[in-house]
């Protein structure tokens, strides 16, 4: 199975997320990751959707998403032509004995310690999923209390970007 990242510009109106995600569930497609946020123009939101499937299924997903009325632009974010990132927050049990070990692992990855408690540390790391997975693998020797990941988000490289709505072409 192949995995693709879709960047979808949509109207920022009530129910858009439900309509887009509903298309996936109605057709039996799984969403691996979904992030949504308002763009530089509050009239629009950008969804970053990571989906898996064979070439035929992925082609169907592209076509079905492009047909939705709320979708203004659909781009596939290819690795060599885009920048994609994810955020992870990890709460690790860290007493006096192992606190420095957790901090050392965080320093290797340029992660930030964002909360310190008597018996735990919370670490924040941003990067591509491979970097985050490597970080989490190194933390396996410690007791992880909680993890949360944002899901992938990204943009195409270069100067192209949101301009006048007439610039948006679906497909």
XYZ file of C-alpha atoms in Angstrom:
171
model
C 0.000 0.000 0.000
C 1.086 3.497 -0.826
C 0.639 6.551 1.410
C -0.070 10.063 0.091
C -0.497 13.491 1.684
C -3.297 15.695 0.356
C -3.504 19.429 1.009
C -7.096 20.558 0.601
C -8.160 24.207 0.626
C -11.806 24.496 1.664
C -14.353 27.138 2.596
C -14.142 27.875 6.319
C -17.791 27.159 7.074
C -19.707 24.950 9.472
C -19.898 21.306 8.436
C -16.997 21.270 5.960
C -14.903 18.897 8.060
C -17.874 16.587 8.426
C -18.559 16.568 4.684
C -14.943 15.844 3.753
C -14.385 13.174 6.409
C -17.831 11.732 5.660
C -16.763 11.094 2.075
C -13.962 8.885 3.387
C -16.152 6.942 5.807
C -18.982 6.428 3.272
C -16.538 4.887 0.823
C -14.745 2.823 3.476
C -11.427 4.684 3.162
C -9.325 5.112 6.286
C -7.737 8.453 7.186
C -4.245 7.914 8.641
C -3.898 11.541 9.766
C -6.033 14.684 9.543
C -5.178 18.241 10.521
C -7.284 21.317 9.866
C -6.721 24.988 10.485
C -7.678 28.438 9.297
C -5.405 29.921 6.612
C -4.003 33.432 6.319
C -7.460 34.321 4.980
C -10.147 33.511 7.588
C -12.617 32.626 4.801
C -10.633 29.441 4.094
C -9.246 26.450 5.985
C -6.553 24.034 4.910
C -6.899 20.313 5.600
C -3.914 18.016 5.445
C -5.065 14.429 4.994
C -2.793 11.381 4.943
C -4.367 8.321 3.325
C -3.177 4.862 2.291
C -4.253 2.532 -0.469
C -3.357 1.078 -3.810
C -3.082 3.333 -6.872
C -6.714 2.766 -7.874
C -8.091 3.669 -4.428
C -5.856 6.742 -4.133
C -6.955 7.924 -7.578
C -10.613 7.510 -6.519
C -9.956 9.491 -3.331
C -8.412 12.365 -5.307
C -11.352 12.450 -7.740
C -14.052 12.223 -5.048
C -12.483 14.917 -2.850
C -12.075 17.240 -5.846
C -15.810 16.913 -6.600
C -16.894 18.246 -3.192
C -18.517 21.672 -3.407
C -16.512 23.109 -0.480
C -13.138 22.101 -1.976
C -11.384 24.994 -3.721
C -7.978 23.418 -4.260
C -6.552 19.922 -3.992
C -2.791 19.290 -4.053
C -0.791 16.175 -3.404
C 2.212 17.086 -1.269
C 5.079 15.142 -2.810
C 8.075 14.672 -0.473
C 10.566 16.408 -2.778
C 8.241 19.362 -3.445
C 6.864 20.099 0.031
C 7.655 20.519 3.696
C 5.627 18.388 6.122
C 5.868 18.435 9.902
C 4.197 16.938 12.942
C 4.252 17.843 16.640
C 4.465 15.369 19.519
C 4.122 16.021 23.241
C 5.441 13.244 25.490
C 5.043 13.059 29.245
C 7.772 10.856 30.706
C 8.136 9.626 34.257
C 11.328 11.300 35.400
C 12.508 11.237 38.978
C 15.870 12.414 40.271
C 17.534 9.205 39.038
C 16.554 9.325 35.364
C 15.705 12.991 34.698
C 19.090 13.699 33.079
C 18.705 10.691 30.776
C 15.385 11.991 29.423
C 16.873 15.469 28.986
C 19.864 13.984 27.134
C 17.575 12.197 24.647
C 15.560 15.411 24.186
C 18.764 17.393 23.534
C 19.891 14.950 20.822
C 16.694 15.704 18.884
C 16.595 19.431 19.771
C 13.334 18.825 21.596
C 12.108 21.254 24.258
C 11.268 20.413 27.832
C 8.002 22.354 28.231
C 6.914 21.198 31.696
C 8.774 19.948 34.736
C 7.056 18.308 37.679
C 8.430 16.475 40.696
C 8.079 13.084 39.021
C 7.752 13.826 35.284
C 8.908 15.869 32.314
C 6.894 16.907 29.282
C 8.866 17.156 26.051
C 7.808 18.819 22.779
C 9.295 17.862 19.418
C 8.470 19.022 15.914
C 9.713 17.328 12.767
C 8.935 14.782 10.113
C 7.303 11.523 11.255
C 10.582 9.587 10.885
C 12.315 11.928 13.334
C 9.434 11.707 15.817
C 9.378 7.909 15.617
C 13.146 7.733 16.205
C 12.745 10.011 19.243
C 9.936 7.874 20.659
C 12.011 4.717 20.091
C 14.855 6.158 22.163
C 12.404 6.985 24.946
C 11.287 3.328 25.173
C 13.763 2.778 28.007
C 11.806 5.264 30.104
C 8.233 5.041 31.347
C 6.066 7.061 28.965
C 2.992 8.316 30.799
C 1.178 10.004 27.889
C 1.734 10.831 24.222
C -0.195 13.061 21.850
C 0.604 13.699 18.184
C -0.925 16.415 16.025
C -0.884 14.557 12.752
C 0.968 15.669 9.659
C 0.617 19.131 8.197
C 2.483 20.685 5.286
C 2.807 23.124 2.434
C 4.254 23.077 -1.066
C 7.747 24.530 -1.405
C 8.365 27.787 -3.244
C 6.661 31.138 -3.573
C 3.304 29.827 -4.771
C 0.591 30.321 -2.225
C -2.852 31.562 -1.501
C -3.749 34.590 -3.497
C -7.000 35.643 -5.087
C -9.668 32.921 -4.917
C -9.830 32.953 -8.734
C -6.325 31.406 -8.667
C -7.673 28.195 -7.150
C -8.286 25.344 -9.520
C -9.413 21.948 -8.305
C -7.637 18.959 -9.795
